[in-house]
Coordinates of C-alpha atoms and ligand atoms in Angstrom, one line a residue:
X938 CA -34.7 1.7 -8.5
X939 CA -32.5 1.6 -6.1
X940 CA -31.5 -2.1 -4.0
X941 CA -30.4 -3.6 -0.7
X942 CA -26.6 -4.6 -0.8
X943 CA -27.7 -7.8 -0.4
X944 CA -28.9 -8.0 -4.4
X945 CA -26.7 -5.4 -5.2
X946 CA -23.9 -8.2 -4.5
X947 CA -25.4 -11.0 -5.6
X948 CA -26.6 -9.2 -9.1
X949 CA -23.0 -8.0 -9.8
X950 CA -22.4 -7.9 -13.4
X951 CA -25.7 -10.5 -14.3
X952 CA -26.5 -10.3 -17.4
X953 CA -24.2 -8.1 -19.2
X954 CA -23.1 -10.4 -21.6
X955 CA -24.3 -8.7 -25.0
X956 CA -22.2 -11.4 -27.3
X957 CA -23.6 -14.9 -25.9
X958 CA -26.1 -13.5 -23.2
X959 CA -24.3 -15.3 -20.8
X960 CA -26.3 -15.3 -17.3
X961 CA -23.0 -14.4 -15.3
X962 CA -20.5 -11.9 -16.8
X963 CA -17.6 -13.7 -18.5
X964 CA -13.8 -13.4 -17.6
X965 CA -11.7 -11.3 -20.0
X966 CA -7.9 -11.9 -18.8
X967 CA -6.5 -10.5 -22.2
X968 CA -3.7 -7.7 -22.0
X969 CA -5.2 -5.8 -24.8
X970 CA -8.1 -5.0 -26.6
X971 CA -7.7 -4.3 -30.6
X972 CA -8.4 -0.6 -32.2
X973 CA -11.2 -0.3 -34.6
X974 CA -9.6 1.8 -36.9
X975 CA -6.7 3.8 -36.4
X976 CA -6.8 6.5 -34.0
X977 CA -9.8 4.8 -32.8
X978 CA -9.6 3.4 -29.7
X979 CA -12.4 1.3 -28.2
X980 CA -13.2 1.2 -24.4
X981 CA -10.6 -0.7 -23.4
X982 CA -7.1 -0.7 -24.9
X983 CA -4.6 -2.5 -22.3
X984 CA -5.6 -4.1 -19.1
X985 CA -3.5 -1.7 -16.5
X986 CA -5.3 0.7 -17.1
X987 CA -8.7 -0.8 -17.6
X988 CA -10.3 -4.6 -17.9
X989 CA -14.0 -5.8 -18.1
X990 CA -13.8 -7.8 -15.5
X991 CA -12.0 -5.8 -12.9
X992 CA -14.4 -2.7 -13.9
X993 CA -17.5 -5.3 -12.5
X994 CA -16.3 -5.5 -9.4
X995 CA -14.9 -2.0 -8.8
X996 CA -18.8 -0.7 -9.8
X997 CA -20.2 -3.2 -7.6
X998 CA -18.0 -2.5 -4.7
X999 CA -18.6 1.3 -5.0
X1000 CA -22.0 0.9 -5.3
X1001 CA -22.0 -1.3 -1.9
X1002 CA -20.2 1.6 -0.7
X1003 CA -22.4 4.7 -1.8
X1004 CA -19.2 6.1 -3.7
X1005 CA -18.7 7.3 -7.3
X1006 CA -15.8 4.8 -8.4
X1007 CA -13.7 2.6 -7.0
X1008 CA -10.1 1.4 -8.1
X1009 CA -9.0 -2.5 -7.8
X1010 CA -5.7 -3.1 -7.0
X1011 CA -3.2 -6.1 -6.3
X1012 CA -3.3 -6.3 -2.5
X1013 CA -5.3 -4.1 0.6
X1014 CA -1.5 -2.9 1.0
X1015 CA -1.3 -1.5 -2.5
X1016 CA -4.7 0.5 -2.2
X1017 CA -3.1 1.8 1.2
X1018 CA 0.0 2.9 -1.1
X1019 CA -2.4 4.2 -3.2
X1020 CA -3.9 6.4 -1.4
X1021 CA -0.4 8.1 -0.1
X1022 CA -0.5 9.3 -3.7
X1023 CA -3.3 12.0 -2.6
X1024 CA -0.2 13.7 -0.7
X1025 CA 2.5 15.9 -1.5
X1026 CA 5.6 16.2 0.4
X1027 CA 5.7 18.2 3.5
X1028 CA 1.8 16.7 4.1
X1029 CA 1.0 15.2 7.2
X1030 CA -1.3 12.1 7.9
X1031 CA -2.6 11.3 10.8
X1032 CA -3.3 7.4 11.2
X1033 CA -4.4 5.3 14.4
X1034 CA -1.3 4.0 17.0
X1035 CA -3.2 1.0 16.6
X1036 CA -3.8 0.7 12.6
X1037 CA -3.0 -2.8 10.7
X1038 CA 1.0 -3.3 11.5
X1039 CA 1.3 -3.5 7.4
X1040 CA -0.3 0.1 7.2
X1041 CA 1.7 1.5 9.7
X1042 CA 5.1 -0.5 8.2
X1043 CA 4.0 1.5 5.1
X1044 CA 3.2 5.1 6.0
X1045 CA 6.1 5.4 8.5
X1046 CA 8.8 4.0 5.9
X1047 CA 7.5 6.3 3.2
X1048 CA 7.7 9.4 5.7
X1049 CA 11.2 8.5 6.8
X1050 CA 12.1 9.0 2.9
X1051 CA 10.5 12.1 3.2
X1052 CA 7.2 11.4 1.1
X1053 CA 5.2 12.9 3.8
X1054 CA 5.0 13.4 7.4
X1055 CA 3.3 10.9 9.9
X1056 CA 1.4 11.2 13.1
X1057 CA -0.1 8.2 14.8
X1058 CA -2.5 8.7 17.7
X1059 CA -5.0 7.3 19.8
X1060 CA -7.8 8.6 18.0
X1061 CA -10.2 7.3 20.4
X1062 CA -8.6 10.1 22.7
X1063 CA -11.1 13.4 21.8
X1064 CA -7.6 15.4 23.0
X1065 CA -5.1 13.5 21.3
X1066 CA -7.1 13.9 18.1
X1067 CA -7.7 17.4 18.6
X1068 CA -4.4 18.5 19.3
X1069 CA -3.0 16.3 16.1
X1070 CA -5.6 18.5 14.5
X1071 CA -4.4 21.8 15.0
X1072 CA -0.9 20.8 13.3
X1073 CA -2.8 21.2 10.2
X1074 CA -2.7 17.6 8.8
X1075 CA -3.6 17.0 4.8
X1076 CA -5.1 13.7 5.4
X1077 CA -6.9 11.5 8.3
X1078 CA -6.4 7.8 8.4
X1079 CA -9.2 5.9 10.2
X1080 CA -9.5 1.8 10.7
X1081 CA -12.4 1.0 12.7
X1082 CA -12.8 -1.7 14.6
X1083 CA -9.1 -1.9 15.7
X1084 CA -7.3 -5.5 15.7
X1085 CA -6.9 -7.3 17.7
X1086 CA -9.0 -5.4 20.5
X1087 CA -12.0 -4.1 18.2
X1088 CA -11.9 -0.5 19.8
X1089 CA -14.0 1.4 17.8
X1090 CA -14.2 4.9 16.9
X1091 CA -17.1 7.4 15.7
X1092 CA -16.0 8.1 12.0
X1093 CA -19.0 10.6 12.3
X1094 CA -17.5 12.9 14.7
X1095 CA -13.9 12.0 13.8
X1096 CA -14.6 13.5 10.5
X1097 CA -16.3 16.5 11.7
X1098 CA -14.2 17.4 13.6
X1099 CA -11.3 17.0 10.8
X1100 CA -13.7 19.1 8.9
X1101 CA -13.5 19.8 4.6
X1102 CA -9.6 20.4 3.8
X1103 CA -9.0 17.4 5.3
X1104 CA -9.2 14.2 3.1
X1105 CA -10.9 11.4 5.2
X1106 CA -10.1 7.7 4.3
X1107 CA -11.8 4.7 6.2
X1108 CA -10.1 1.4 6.1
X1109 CA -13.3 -0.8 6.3
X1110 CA -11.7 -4.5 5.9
X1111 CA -13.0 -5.7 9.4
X1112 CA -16.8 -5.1 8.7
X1113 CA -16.9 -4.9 4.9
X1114 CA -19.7 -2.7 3.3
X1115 CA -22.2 -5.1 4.7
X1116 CA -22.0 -3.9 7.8
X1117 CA -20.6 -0.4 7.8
X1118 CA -20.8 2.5 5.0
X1119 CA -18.2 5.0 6.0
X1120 CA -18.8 7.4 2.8
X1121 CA -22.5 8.0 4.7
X1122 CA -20.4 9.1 8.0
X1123 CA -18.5 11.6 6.4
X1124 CA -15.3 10.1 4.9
X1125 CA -14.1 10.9 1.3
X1126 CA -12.5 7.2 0.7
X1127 CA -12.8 3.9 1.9
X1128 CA -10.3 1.0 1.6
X1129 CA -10.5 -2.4 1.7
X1130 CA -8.5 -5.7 1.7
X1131 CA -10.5 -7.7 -0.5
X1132 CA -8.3 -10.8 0.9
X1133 CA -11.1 -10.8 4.0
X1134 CA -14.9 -10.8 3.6
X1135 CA -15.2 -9.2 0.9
X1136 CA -13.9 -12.3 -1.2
X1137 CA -14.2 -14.4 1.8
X1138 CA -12.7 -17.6 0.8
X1139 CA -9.2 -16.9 1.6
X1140 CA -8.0 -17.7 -2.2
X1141 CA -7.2 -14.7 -3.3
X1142 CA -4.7 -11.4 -1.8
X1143 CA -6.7 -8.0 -3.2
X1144 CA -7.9 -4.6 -2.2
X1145 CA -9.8 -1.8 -3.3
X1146 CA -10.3 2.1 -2.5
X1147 CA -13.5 3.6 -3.3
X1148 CA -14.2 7.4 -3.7
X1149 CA -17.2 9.9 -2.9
X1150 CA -16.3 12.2 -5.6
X1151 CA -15.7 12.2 -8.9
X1152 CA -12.2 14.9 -8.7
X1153 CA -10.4 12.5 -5.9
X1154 CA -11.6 8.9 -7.9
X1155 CA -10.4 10.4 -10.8
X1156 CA -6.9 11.5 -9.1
X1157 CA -6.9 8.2 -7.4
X1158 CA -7.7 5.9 -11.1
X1159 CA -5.1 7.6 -12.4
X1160 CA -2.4 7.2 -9.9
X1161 CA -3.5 3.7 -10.3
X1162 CA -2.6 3.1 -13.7
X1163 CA 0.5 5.0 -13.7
X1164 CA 1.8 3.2 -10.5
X1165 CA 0.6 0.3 -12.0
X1166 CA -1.5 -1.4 -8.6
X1167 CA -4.2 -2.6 -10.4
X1168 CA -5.5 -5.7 -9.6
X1169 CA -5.7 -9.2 -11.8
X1170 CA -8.8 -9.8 -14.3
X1171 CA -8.7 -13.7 -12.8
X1172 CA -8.2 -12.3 -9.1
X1173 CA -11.1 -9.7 -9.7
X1174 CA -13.5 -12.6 -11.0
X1175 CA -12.9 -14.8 -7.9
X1176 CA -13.3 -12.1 -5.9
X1177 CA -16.7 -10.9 -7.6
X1178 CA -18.0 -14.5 -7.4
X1179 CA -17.3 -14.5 -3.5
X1180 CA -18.6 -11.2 -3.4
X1181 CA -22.4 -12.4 -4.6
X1182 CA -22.7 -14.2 -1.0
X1183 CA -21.0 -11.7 1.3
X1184 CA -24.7 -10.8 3.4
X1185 CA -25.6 -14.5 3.8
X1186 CA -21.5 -15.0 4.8
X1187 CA -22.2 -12.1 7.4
X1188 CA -25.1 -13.2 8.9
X1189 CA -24.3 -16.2 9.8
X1190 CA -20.3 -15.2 10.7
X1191 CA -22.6 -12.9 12.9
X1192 CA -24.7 -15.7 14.0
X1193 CA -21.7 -17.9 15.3
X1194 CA -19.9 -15.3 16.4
X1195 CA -23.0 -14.6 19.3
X1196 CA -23.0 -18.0 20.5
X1197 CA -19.5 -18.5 20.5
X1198 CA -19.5 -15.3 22.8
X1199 CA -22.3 -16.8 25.2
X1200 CA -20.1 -20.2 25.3
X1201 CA -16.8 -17.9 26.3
X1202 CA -18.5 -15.9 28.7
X1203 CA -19.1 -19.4 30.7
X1204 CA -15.8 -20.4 31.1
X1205 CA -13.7 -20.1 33.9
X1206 CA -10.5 -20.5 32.3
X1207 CA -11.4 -17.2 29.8
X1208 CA -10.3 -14.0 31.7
X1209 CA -12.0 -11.2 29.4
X1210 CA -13.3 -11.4 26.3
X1211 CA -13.3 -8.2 23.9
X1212 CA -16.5 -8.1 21.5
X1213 CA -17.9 -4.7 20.9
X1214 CA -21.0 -6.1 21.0
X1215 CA -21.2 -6.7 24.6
X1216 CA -22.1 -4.0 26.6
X1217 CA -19.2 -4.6 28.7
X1218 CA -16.9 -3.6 25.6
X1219 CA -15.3 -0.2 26.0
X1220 CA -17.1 1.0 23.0
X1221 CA -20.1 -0.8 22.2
X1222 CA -22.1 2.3 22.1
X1223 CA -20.1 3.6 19.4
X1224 CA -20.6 0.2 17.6
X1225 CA -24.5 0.0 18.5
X1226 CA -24.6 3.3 16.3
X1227 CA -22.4 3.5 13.7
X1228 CA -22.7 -0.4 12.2
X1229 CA -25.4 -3.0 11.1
X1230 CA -23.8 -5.3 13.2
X1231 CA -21.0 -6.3 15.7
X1232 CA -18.9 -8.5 13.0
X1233 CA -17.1 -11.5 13.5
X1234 CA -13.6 -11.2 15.5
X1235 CA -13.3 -11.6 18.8
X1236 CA -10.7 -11.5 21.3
X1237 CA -10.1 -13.2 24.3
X1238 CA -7.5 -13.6 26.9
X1239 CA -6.5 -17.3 28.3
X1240 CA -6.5 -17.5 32.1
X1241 CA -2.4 -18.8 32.0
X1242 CA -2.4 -19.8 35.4
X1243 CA -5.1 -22.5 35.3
X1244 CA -4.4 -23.2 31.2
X1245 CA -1.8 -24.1 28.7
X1246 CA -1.9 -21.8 25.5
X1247 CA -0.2 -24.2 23.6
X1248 CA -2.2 -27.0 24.4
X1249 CA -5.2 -24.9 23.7
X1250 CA -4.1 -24.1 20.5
X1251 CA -3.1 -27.1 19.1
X1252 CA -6.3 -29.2 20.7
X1253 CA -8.2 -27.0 18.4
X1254 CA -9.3 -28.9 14.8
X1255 CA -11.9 -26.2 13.6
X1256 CA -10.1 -23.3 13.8
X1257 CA -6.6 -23.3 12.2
X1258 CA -4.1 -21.2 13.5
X1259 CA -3.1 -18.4 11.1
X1260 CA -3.0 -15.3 10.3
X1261 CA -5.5 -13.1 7.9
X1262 CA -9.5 -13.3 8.7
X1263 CA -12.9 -13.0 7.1
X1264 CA -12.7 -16.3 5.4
X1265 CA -15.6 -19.1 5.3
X1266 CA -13.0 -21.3 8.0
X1267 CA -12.6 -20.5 11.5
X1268 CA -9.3 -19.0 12.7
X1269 CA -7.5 -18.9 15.8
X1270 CA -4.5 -16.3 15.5
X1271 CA -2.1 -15.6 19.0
X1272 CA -1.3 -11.6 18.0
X1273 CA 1.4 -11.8 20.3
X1274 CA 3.6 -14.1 18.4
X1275 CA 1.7 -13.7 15.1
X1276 CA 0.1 -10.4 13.7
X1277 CA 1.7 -8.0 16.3
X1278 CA 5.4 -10.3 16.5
X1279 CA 7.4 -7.2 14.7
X1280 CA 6.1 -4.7 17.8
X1281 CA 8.6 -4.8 21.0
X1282 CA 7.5 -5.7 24.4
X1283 CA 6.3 -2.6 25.5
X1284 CA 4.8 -0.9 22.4
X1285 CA 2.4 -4.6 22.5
X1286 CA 1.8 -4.2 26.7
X1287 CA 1.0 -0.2 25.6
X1288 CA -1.4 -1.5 22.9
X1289 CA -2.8 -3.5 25.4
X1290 CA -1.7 -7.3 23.8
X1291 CA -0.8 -9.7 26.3
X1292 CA 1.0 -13.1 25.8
X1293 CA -2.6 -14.4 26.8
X1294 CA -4.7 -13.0 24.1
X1295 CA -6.1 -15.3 21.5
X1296 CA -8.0 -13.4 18.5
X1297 CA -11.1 -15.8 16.7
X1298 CA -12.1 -15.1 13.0
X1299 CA -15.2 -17.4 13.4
X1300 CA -16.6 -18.9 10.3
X1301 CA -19.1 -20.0 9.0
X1302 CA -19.4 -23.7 10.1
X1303 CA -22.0 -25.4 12.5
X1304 CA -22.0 -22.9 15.5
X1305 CA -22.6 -26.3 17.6
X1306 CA -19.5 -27.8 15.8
X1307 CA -17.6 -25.2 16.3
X1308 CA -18.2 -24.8 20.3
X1309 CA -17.7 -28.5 20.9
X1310 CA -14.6 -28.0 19.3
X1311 CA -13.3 -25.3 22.0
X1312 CA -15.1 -27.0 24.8
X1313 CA -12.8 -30.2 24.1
X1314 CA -9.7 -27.5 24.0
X1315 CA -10.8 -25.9 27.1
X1316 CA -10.9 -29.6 29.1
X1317 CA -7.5 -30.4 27.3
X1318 CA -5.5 -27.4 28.1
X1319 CA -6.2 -27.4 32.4
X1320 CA -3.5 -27.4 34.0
X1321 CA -4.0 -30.2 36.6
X1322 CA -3.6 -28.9 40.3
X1323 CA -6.4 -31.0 42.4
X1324 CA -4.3 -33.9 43.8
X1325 CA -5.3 -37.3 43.2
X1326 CA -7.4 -36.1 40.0
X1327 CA -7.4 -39.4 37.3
X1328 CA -5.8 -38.7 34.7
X1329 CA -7.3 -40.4 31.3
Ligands
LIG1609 C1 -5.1 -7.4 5.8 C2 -5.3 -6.0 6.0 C3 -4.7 -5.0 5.2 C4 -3.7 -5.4 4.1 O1 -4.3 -6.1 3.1 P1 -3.5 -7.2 2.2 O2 -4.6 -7.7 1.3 O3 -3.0 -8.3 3.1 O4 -2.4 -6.5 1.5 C5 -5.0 -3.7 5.5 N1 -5.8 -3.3 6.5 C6 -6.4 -4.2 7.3 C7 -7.3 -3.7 8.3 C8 -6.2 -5.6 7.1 O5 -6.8 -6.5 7.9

């Protein structure tokens, strides 16, 4: 019988226990695991390579995903390292010019020691991506929706177009499988930072890559344990645990997100708000199509001639500013000076991030809460020009 995602999440590992019958499935953080007899190995022999508790959550999560296996590593950036392992040298990749700054850190200081070869280009350009094509690249790197802008692009056609020698691997962090299974649109792998929604409480750093086939999960587990990426037993049980709640999380990230849009979309001092799921968003439509759902980030920009960033930012008291995303709490992050501070001036105006752009991760407090919060911020942060105005 197959299930939703939604019990699929929540049933994770319920009722495995065969020692106690314990209802949820207990955490084994031991290194090593005895032999019965000698020569006689029993499932598990040492925790690198495999663990009870990181196994539940790698089946669970490629289960969510419609893949064979999945691997569990330390960190989102070790499953992107991972991955580089499918490649020999002399390979190309082609990646996004606007993929996570960490990803793009990574594949261009492995290529400049000669790993590989890297291309990164506006994939949501049909004749940038075709002519990257015809220089014969070994493996496509797609992250859809884009951050901080949330440009999205059709994996469907993408990988088409790539066709079958090309390995196709999804980073699905920004809409988790609860809202976008890239294996059903024609990619090979999928890869997630577990730090986001998929744990969701912003207590532990993980990832995970999930494969369609058995040849490439079996190529990718085993670069896993030789590399030695895999991820924690105690990480891997937190993560599980926030796992069970991640399409209630959604919906109602979802749900706050909407009316936080309606509330921006009335005020004069917010200059253009970028949401793929208003139809004013450069590619809704895509969004509309390929995914359950619109997601949770948002970006705005501040109208810096009637408003003080600063004083927007620090009026705020329900969303912290930081960096990362997809936890319970709301976040306010200025990409500028934050996520995208390593980029130079004109590599951020090319990718389109001003010094006025503020990016939301909502959460999943009281939507009212959460707008009465910004409303005060948006009263605070005027910059006072009507003479004779009282001044509290
Ligand atoms: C955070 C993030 C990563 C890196 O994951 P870590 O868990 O921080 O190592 C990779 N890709 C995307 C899209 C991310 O948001």
């Amino acid at each position: 019988m197959t299930h939703s995602n939604q019990t699929i999440s929540v049933r994770s590992g319920i009722e495995t226990d065969q020692q106690f019958g314990a209802v949820t499935p207990p955490l084994y953080l031991s290194s090593n695991y005895t032999f019965s007899d000698l020569e006689q190995p029993r499932r598990y022999d040492y925790s690198r390579s495999g663990n009870p508790t990181r196994d539940t959550l790698a089946e669970t999560l490629a289960e969510l995903e419609s893949g064979v296996g999945g691997i569990i590593t330390s960190s989102g950036m070790s499953a992107v390292y991972l991955v580089t392992h499918l490649l020999d040298k002399g390979d190309l990749i082609i990646a996004p010019h606007d993929c996570y700054g960490g990803t793009y850190r990574l594949l261009n200081s492995l290529a400049k020691k000669g790993l590989f070869e890297i291309l990164f280009v506006d994939q949501g350009s049909e004749e940038s991506f075709r002519s990257a094509l015809k220089r014969k690249p070994k493996l496509l790197w797609i992250e859809t929706p884009s951050n901080p802008l949330l440009r999205v692009v059709d994996i469907h056609k993408l990988c088409q177009l790539a066709g079958n020698d090309i390995i196709k691997v999804v980073d699905n962090t920004f809409l988790s499988p609860a809202l976008q299974q890239p294996l059903k649109l024609g990619a090979d792998v999928v890869v997630h930072s577990t730090t986001k929604y998929i744990n969701g409480h912003s207590d532990v750093v993980g990832g995970a890559v999930i494969a369609k086939e058995q040849a490439l999960y079996e190529k990718l587990a085993w670069w896993a344990n030789c590399i030695g990426v895999t991820g924690s037993p105690f990480d891997s049980f937190i993560t599980s645990r926030g796992l069970r709640t991640l399409s209630v999380r959604i919906r109602q990230h979802q749900e706050n997100t909407l009316k936080i849009v309606e509330f921006l979309q009335r005020q004069s001092l917010v200059k253009h708000i970028y949401y793929p799921g208003l139809e004013s968003h450069s590619t809704h439509a895509i969004a509309a199509q390929q995914q359950q759902g619109f997601g949770a980030m948002l970006s705005f920009e501040l109208d810096l001639e009637s408003a003080n960033l600063r004083t927007f930012v620090n009026s705020l008291k329900l969303f912290s500013l930081a960096e990362s995303l997809g936890g319970v709490e709301s976040l306010i992050c200025h990409p500028a000076t934050m996520t995208h501070a390593a980029m130079d001036d004109k590599a951020r105006e090319t990718a389109g991030i001003s010094s006025s752009l503020l990016r939301l991760s909502v959460g999943i407090e009281e939507a009212a809460d959460l707008i009465k919060d910004l409303a005060s911020a948006f009263k605070r942060c005027q910059i006072k020009v009507l003479k004779g105005e009282q001044h509290g």
